[in-house]
Short mmCIF file of C-alpha atoms and ligand atoms in Angstrom, two decimals:
data_model
loop_
_atom_site.label_atom_id
_atom_site.label_comp_id
_atom_site.label_asym_id
_atom_site.label_seq_id
_atom_site.Cartn_x
_atom_site.Cartn_y
_atom_site.Cartn_z
CA MET G 245 10.03 14.42 28.45
CA ILE G 246 10.80 11.88 25.52
CA ARG G 247 7.50 11.51 23.33
CA VAL G 248 6.86 8.91 20.78
CA SER G 249 7.29 10.02 16.91
CA LYS G 250 5.15 8.03 14.95
CA ILE G 251 2.64 5.06 14.88
CA ALA G 252 4.78 2.40 13.62
CA HIS G 253 2.39 -0.82 13.07
CA ALA G 254 -0.83 -2.18 14.82
CA SER G 255 -1.68 -5.78 15.27
CA TYR G 256 -5.00 -7.53 14.91
CA GLU G 257 -6.58 -10.83 15.86
CA THR G 258 -8.83 -12.08 13.31
CA PRO G 259 -10.46 -15.81 13.20
CA ASP G 260 -9.83 -16.32 9.29
CA LEU G 261 -6.80 -15.40 8.63
CA ASP G 262 -6.21 -15.92 5.42
CA GLN G 263 -9.26 -14.04 4.37
CA GLN G 264 -8.57 -10.96 6.05
CA THR G 265 -4.86 -11.42 4.35
CA GLU G 266 -6.14 -11.67 0.94
CA TYR G 267 -8.24 -8.00 1.64
CA TYR G 268 -5.03 -6.54 3.11
CA THR G 269 -3.13 -7.68 0.01
CA GLU G 270 -5.42 -7.44 -3.03
CA ILE G 271 -8.09 -5.20 -1.81
CA LEU G 272 -5.97 -2.28 0.25
CA GLY G 273 -2.68 -3.27 -1.67
CA LEU G 274 -0.19 -3.65 1.15
CA THR G 275 2.82 -5.61 0.47
CA PRO G 276 3.12 -9.05 2.21
CA ALA G 277 6.66 -8.72 4.00
CA ALA G 278 6.81 -11.82 6.13
CA LYS G 279 4.61 -14.93 7.23
CA GLU G 280 5.06 -16.77 10.35
CA LYS G 281 2.71 -19.76 11.83
CA ASP G 282 -0.56 -17.92 12.35
CA ALA G 283 1.20 -14.49 11.58
CA VAL G 284 1.47 -12.10 8.66
CA PHE G 285 3.25 -8.86 8.23
CA LEU G 286 2.34 -6.60 5.63
CA ALA G 287 4.09 -3.84 4.63
CA ASN G 288 4.52 0.15 3.63
CA THR G 289 7.91 0.53 2.02
CA VAL G 290 10.35 2.10 4.38
CA ASP G 291 8.62 0.15 7.45
CA HIS G 292 9.00 -3.63 7.37
CA HIS G 293 5.27 -3.87 8.60
CA SER G 294 2.54 -1.56 9.25
CA VAL G 295 -0.16 -4.23 10.01
CA VAL G 296 0.29 -7.53 11.61
CA LEU G 297 -2.46 -10.06 11.32
CA ARG G 298 -2.64 -13.01 13.68
CA LYS G 299 -5.03 -15.86 14.28
CA GLY G 300 -7.26 -15.12 17.13
CA ALA G 301 -10.81 -16.10 18.21
CA GLN G 302 -12.29 -12.52 18.00
CA ALA G 303 -11.81 -9.80 15.43
CA GLY G 304 -9.91 -6.89 17.50
CA CYS G 305 -6.71 -4.74 17.84
CA SER G 306 -4.99 -6.13 20.66
CA ARG G 307 -1.24 -3.89 20.06
CA VAL G 308 -0.29 -0.58 18.86
CA ALA G 309 3.31 0.19 18.19
CA PHE G 310 5.11 3.34 18.12
CA GLN G 311 8.87 4.48 17.01
CA LEU G 312 10.86 7.00 18.80
CA GLY G 313 13.21 9.50 17.26
CA GLU G 314 16.63 8.69 15.96
CA HIS G 315 18.15 10.38 19.03
CA ASP G 316 15.92 9.42 21.80
CA ASP G 317 16.83 6.56 24.32
CA LEU G 318 15.03 3.57 24.93
CA ASP G 319 16.36 2.89 28.21
CA ALA G 320 15.53 6.38 29.15
CA PHE G 321 11.88 6.27 27.73
CA GLU G 322 11.39 3.25 29.76
CA LYS G 323 12.46 4.46 32.82
CA GLN G 324 10.03 7.34 32.00
CA VAL G 325 6.94 5.06 31.60
CA GLN G 326 7.86 3.18 34.81
CA GLY G 327 8.09 6.57 36.73
CA HIS G 328 4.06 6.69 36.06
CA GLY G 329 3.95 3.40 38.26
CA ILE G 330 3.47 1.32 34.91
CA LYS G 331 4.68 -2.07 34.66
CA THR G 332 7.11 -2.48 31.56
CA GLN G 333 8.65 -5.61 29.79
CA ARG G 334 11.45 -6.04 27.23
CA LYS G 335 11.53 -8.33 24.60
CA LYS G 336 14.68 -9.11 22.07
CA ASP G 337 14.01 -9.92 18.37
CA PRO G 338 9.91 -9.81 19.01
CA GLU G 339 8.96 -9.38 15.39
CA PRO G 340 11.09 -9.32 12.08
CA SER G 341 13.27 -6.28 11.59
CA ILE G 342 12.73 -5.02 15.65
CA SER G 343 15.41 -6.20 17.84
CA ASP G 344 14.42 -4.44 21.19
CA VAL G 345 10.90 -3.32 22.26
CA LEU G 346 9.34 -2.09 25.52
CA THR G 347 6.05 -3.22 25.97
CA PHE G 348 3.68 -1.97 28.76
CA GLU G 349 -0.47 -2.00 28.62
CA ASP G 350 -2.49 1.26 28.27
CA PRO G 351 -5.48 1.66 30.58
CA LYS G 352 -7.74 -0.06 28.39
CA GLY G 353 -6.05 -3.46 28.15
CA THR G 354 -4.16 -2.83 24.63
CA ALA G 355 -0.54 -3.23 24.43
CA MET G 356 1.91 -0.60 23.78
CA GLU G 357 4.93 -1.47 21.90
CA VAL G 358 7.74 1.35 21.39
CA PHE G 359 11.13 0.77 19.71
CA LYS G 360 13.71 2.32 17.70
CA ARG G 361 13.88 1.39 14.13
CA ALA G 362 17.60 0.13 13.42
CA ASP G 363 17.18 -0.23 9.81
CA PHE G 364 15.11 0.55 6.75
CA SER G 365 13.28 -2.20 4.68
CA HIS G 366 13.08 -1.43 1.03
CA GLN G 367 9.89 -2.82 -0.15
CA LYS G 368 8.11 -1.10 -3.13
CA PHE G 369 4.49 -0.07 -3.20
CA GLN G 370 2.59 -2.50 -4.67
CA ALA G 371 1.18 -2.16 -8.19
CA LYS G 372 -2.42 -3.73 -7.07
CA GLY G 373 -5.08 -3.10 -4.75
CA ILE G 374 -5.90 0.71 -3.36
CA VAL G 375 -2.16 1.00 -2.47
CA PRO G 376 -2.33 3.68 0.66
CA HIS G 377 0.55 5.70 1.32
CA LYS G 378 0.38 4.87 5.35
CA LEU G 379 -1.29 3.74 8.22
CA GLY G 380 -2.64 6.73 9.56
CA HIS G 381 -4.33 6.30 12.83
CA VAL G 382 -6.45 3.40 15.03
CA ALA G 383 -9.50 4.54 16.84
CA PHE G 384 -11.03 3.17 19.85
CA HIS G 385 -14.24 3.07 21.79
CA VAL G 386 -13.30 3.45 25.57
CA THR G 387 -15.38 3.79 28.76
CA ASP G 388 -13.22 6.73 30.27
CA VAL G 389 -11.90 8.87 27.56
CA LYS G 390 -10.63 11.56 29.92
CA HIS G 391 -8.19 8.78 31.61
CA VAL G 392 -6.88 7.18 28.32
CA THR G 393 -6.50 10.54 26.86
CA LYS G 394 -4.19 11.58 29.95
CA PHE G 395 -2.36 8.01 29.72
CA TYR G 396 -1.28 8.75 26.22
CA CYS G 397 -0.36 12.24 27.09
CA ASP G 398 1.47 11.90 29.92
CA VAL G 399 3.12 8.69 29.28
CA LEU G 400 3.53 8.55 25.45
CA GLY G 401 3.84 12.27 24.95
CA PHE G 402 0.95 12.29 22.73
CA ARG G 403 -0.75 16.09 22.24
CA GLU G 404 -4.71 16.92 22.10
CA SER G 405 -5.60 17.95 18.64
CA ASP G 406 -9.39 18.47 18.93
CA TRP G 407 -12.08 17.23 21.30
CA MET G 408 -15.86 16.58 19.96
CA GLY G 409 -17.58 17.78 22.98
CA ASP G 410 -16.01 16.06 26.24
CA PHE G 411 -16.51 12.29 24.57
CA PHE G 412 -14.35 11.79 21.51
CA SER G 413 -10.34 13.40 21.95
CA PHE G 414 -8.05 13.44 18.92
CA LEU G 415 -4.34 12.73 19.79
CA ARG G 416 -1.18 13.51 17.69
CA CYS G 417 2.23 12.35 18.08
CA GLY G 418 3.43 14.20 14.90
CA PRO G 419 2.71 16.86 12.43
CA ASP G 420 -0.86 14.39 11.04
CA HIS G 421 -4.03 15.92 13.37
CA HIS G 422 -4.26 12.53 14.57
CA THR G 423 -2.76 9.40 15.30
CA ILE G 424 -4.75 7.72 18.14
CA ASN G 425 -8.35 8.89 18.57
CA LEU G 426 -10.74 7.85 21.62
CA MET G 427 -14.45 7.89 21.65
CA GLN G 428 -16.37 7.54 25.10
CA THR G 429 -18.76 4.52 24.76
CA GLY G 430 -19.99 1.73 26.85
CA SER G 431 -16.78 -0.57 26.15
CA ASN G 432 -13.28 -0.72 25.45
CA ARG G 433 -12.65 -2.06 21.77
CA HIS G 434 -11.69 -1.26 18.40
CA PHE G 435 -13.33 1.75 16.51
CA HIS G 436 -11.99 1.76 13.03
CA THR G 437 -8.31 1.77 11.23
CA ALA G 438 -7.35 4.63 8.90
CA PHE G 439 -4.98 4.62 5.97
CA GLU G 440 -4.11 7.86 4.09
CA LEU G 441 -4.63 7.93 0.30
CA ARG G 442 -3.06 10.52 -2.13
CA ASP G 443 -5.68 12.67 -2.81
CA TRP G 444 -9.83 13.03 -3.97
CA GLY G 445 -8.86 11.54 -7.46
CA HIS G 446 -7.28 8.32 -5.24
CA MET G 447 -10.18 8.41 -2.91
CA GLN G 448 -12.65 7.88 -6.47
CA THR G 449 -10.48 5.22 -7.92
CA ALA G 450 -10.43 3.37 -4.21
CA CYS G 451 -14.56 3.77 -3.64
CA ASP G 452 -14.81 1.97 -7.49
CA PHE G 453 -12.50 -0.49 -6.55
CA LEU G 454 -14.10 -1.56 -3.45
CA SER G 455 -17.60 -1.30 -5.12
CA VAL G 456 -16.60 -3.76 -8.15
CA ASN G 457 -15.32 -6.12 -5.42
CA GLY G 458 -18.33 -6.20 -3.22
CA TYR G 459 -17.56 -3.58 -0.69
CA LYS G 460 -20.33 -1.21 0.36
CA LEU G 461 -19.54 2.06 2.09
CA LEU G 462 -20.48 2.39 5.70
CA TRP G 463 -20.08 6.42 5.34
CA GLY G 464 -19.01 9.16 2.85
CA PRO G 465 -17.12 10.03 0.97
CA GLY G 466 -17.28 13.61 2.55
CA ARG G 467 -15.04 16.01 4.47
CA HIS G 468 -15.18 16.07 8.19
CA GLY G 469 -14.91 19.22 10.31
CA ILE G 470 -12.55 17.85 12.69
CA GLY G 471 -9.37 16.91 10.93
CA HIS G 472 -10.83 18.18 7.92
CA ASN G 473 -9.93 15.11 6.27
CA LEU G 474 -11.75 13.93 3.22
CA PHE G 475 -13.03 10.45 4.35
CA THR G 476 -14.74 7.20 3.52
CA TYR G 477 -15.36 4.19 5.63
CA HIS G 478 -15.91 0.12 4.57
CA ARG G 479 -15.68 -2.77 6.91
CA SER G 480 -13.26 -5.64 6.12
CA PRO G 481 -14.20 -9.21 6.01
CA ALA G 482 -13.21 -9.59 9.58
CA GLY G 483 -15.85 -6.85 10.51
CA LEU G 484 -13.37 -4.37 11.46
CA ILE G 485 -13.86 -0.92 10.01
CA THR G 486 -11.29 0.74 7.57
CA GLU G 487 -11.31 4.24 6.94
CA LEU G 488 -9.36 6.02 3.81
CA PHE G 489 -8.54 9.55 4.10
CA ALA G 490 -6.83 12.41 2.56
CA GLU G 491 -5.85 15.96 3.27
CA LEU G 492 -5.71 15.81 7.03
CA ASP G 493 -4.74 18.68 8.85
CA ARG G 494 -1.20 18.98 9.70
CA MET G 495 0.32 20.90 12.71
CA ASN G 496 2.95 23.06 12.40
CA GLU G 497 4.19 22.76 15.98
CA GLU G 498 6.46 25.62 16.49
CA LEU G 499 3.56 28.07 15.38
CA GLY G 500 0.65 26.14 17.37
CA TYR G 501 -1.53 26.05 14.38
CA PHE G 502 -3.02 23.73 11.29
CA GLU G 503 -1.60 24.55 8.05
CA PRO G 504 -4.28 27.09 6.97
CA ARG G 505 -6.49 25.42 4.02
CA PRO G 506 -9.41 27.07 2.06
CA TRP G 507 -12.20 24.68 3.50
CA HIS G 508 -11.28 25.73 7.54
CA ARG G 509 -13.80 27.91 8.86
CA ASP G 510 -11.34 29.30 11.67
CA HIS G 511 -8.04 31.52 10.83
CA PRO G 512 -5.93 30.20 11.96
CA GLN G 513 -7.47 26.56 13.01
CA VAL G 514 -5.79 25.59 16.37
CA PRO G 515 -6.51 22.81 18.62
CA LYS G 516 -10.30 23.42 20.41
CA VAL G 517 -13.03 21.93 21.92
CA TRP G 518 -16.01 21.23 19.05
CA GLY G 519 -19.39 21.14 19.66
CA PRO G 520 -21.04 17.60 20.46
CA LEU G 521 -22.82 17.83 16.97
CA PRO G 522 -21.45 15.93 13.92
CA THR G 523 -19.29 18.87 12.49
CA ASP G 524 -18.80 17.53 8.75
CA ILE G 525 -18.44 19.93 6.43
CA TRP G 526 -19.97 18.30 3.39
CA GLY G 527 -21.07 14.41 2.45
CA PRO G 528 -23.83 12.11 3.44
CA PRO G 529 -24.78 11.34 6.90
CA PRO G 530 -23.46 7.91 8.01
CA THR G 531 -25.67 4.94 7.13
CA ALA G 532 -27.62 3.46 9.78
CA GLU G 533 -25.06 0.39 10.05
CA TYR G 534 -22.35 2.52 10.80
CA VAL G 535 -24.33 4.67 13.07
CA ARG G 536 -25.15 1.43 15.12
CA GLN G 537 -21.91 0.69 15.64
CA ARG G 538 -20.71 4.13 17.34
CA GLU G 539 -22.97 3.80 19.84
FE1 FE2 L 38 -10.72 8.18 11.55
#
């Protein structure tokens, strides 16, 4: 089986493109890499872009792009997807730096874009704003978590890292504990997008910077149980939730357990089904606003 090996970028619609672009460049500190009519491409170093913002009637995440490994074959991957009875499309030069992309829809209607990176871009990390290391994961509300989880595992080659009860799955496509997570609620929509910070010190600087710029924390800082990452959440101007995290569990795939850490309760920490109640190790409870949007 050919498995996708990393999340490359995610694409978002937003009614006010200028305002959301300012947030991504001035607050989050991503580098603007390219601009087209009604689209902005924002970078993290070696990838030409990690985030694409497009003008749209409603804020949401419509596409997620994944990269294949250097020795994987896109034609063979396309056959693998079609083998599941899924309709695919190929597009040439769809976005800057991508020459050939395979697209198809996941069961909740989000476009999957799978490609091989032919060349590296060479943007430097910005010297202003929060400046995360990378796009870490995108979380979605889904109406049928078992069905969508099976799709990501069977079609894209994801692995299950953990479950919270039977309603929240955490899926990996590389060493990071989760790249996609899916929470069953009453609708299919974006839940949050997460960027990786260096460490706890970076998180403090980020929280102070957000506060000075008028952004309130929706939840955190704290340390989650599932994934064991330090976390904090806030809302972008378009209303979409951004998570900033650090110290997320990392899987040693050969050995089948997450790299041991002092804050783990299981030794070794292996993929499992957690209880349905909040599992945070420490930190404040979520605000009422955060809880409302989780329902
Ligand atoms: Fe998250």
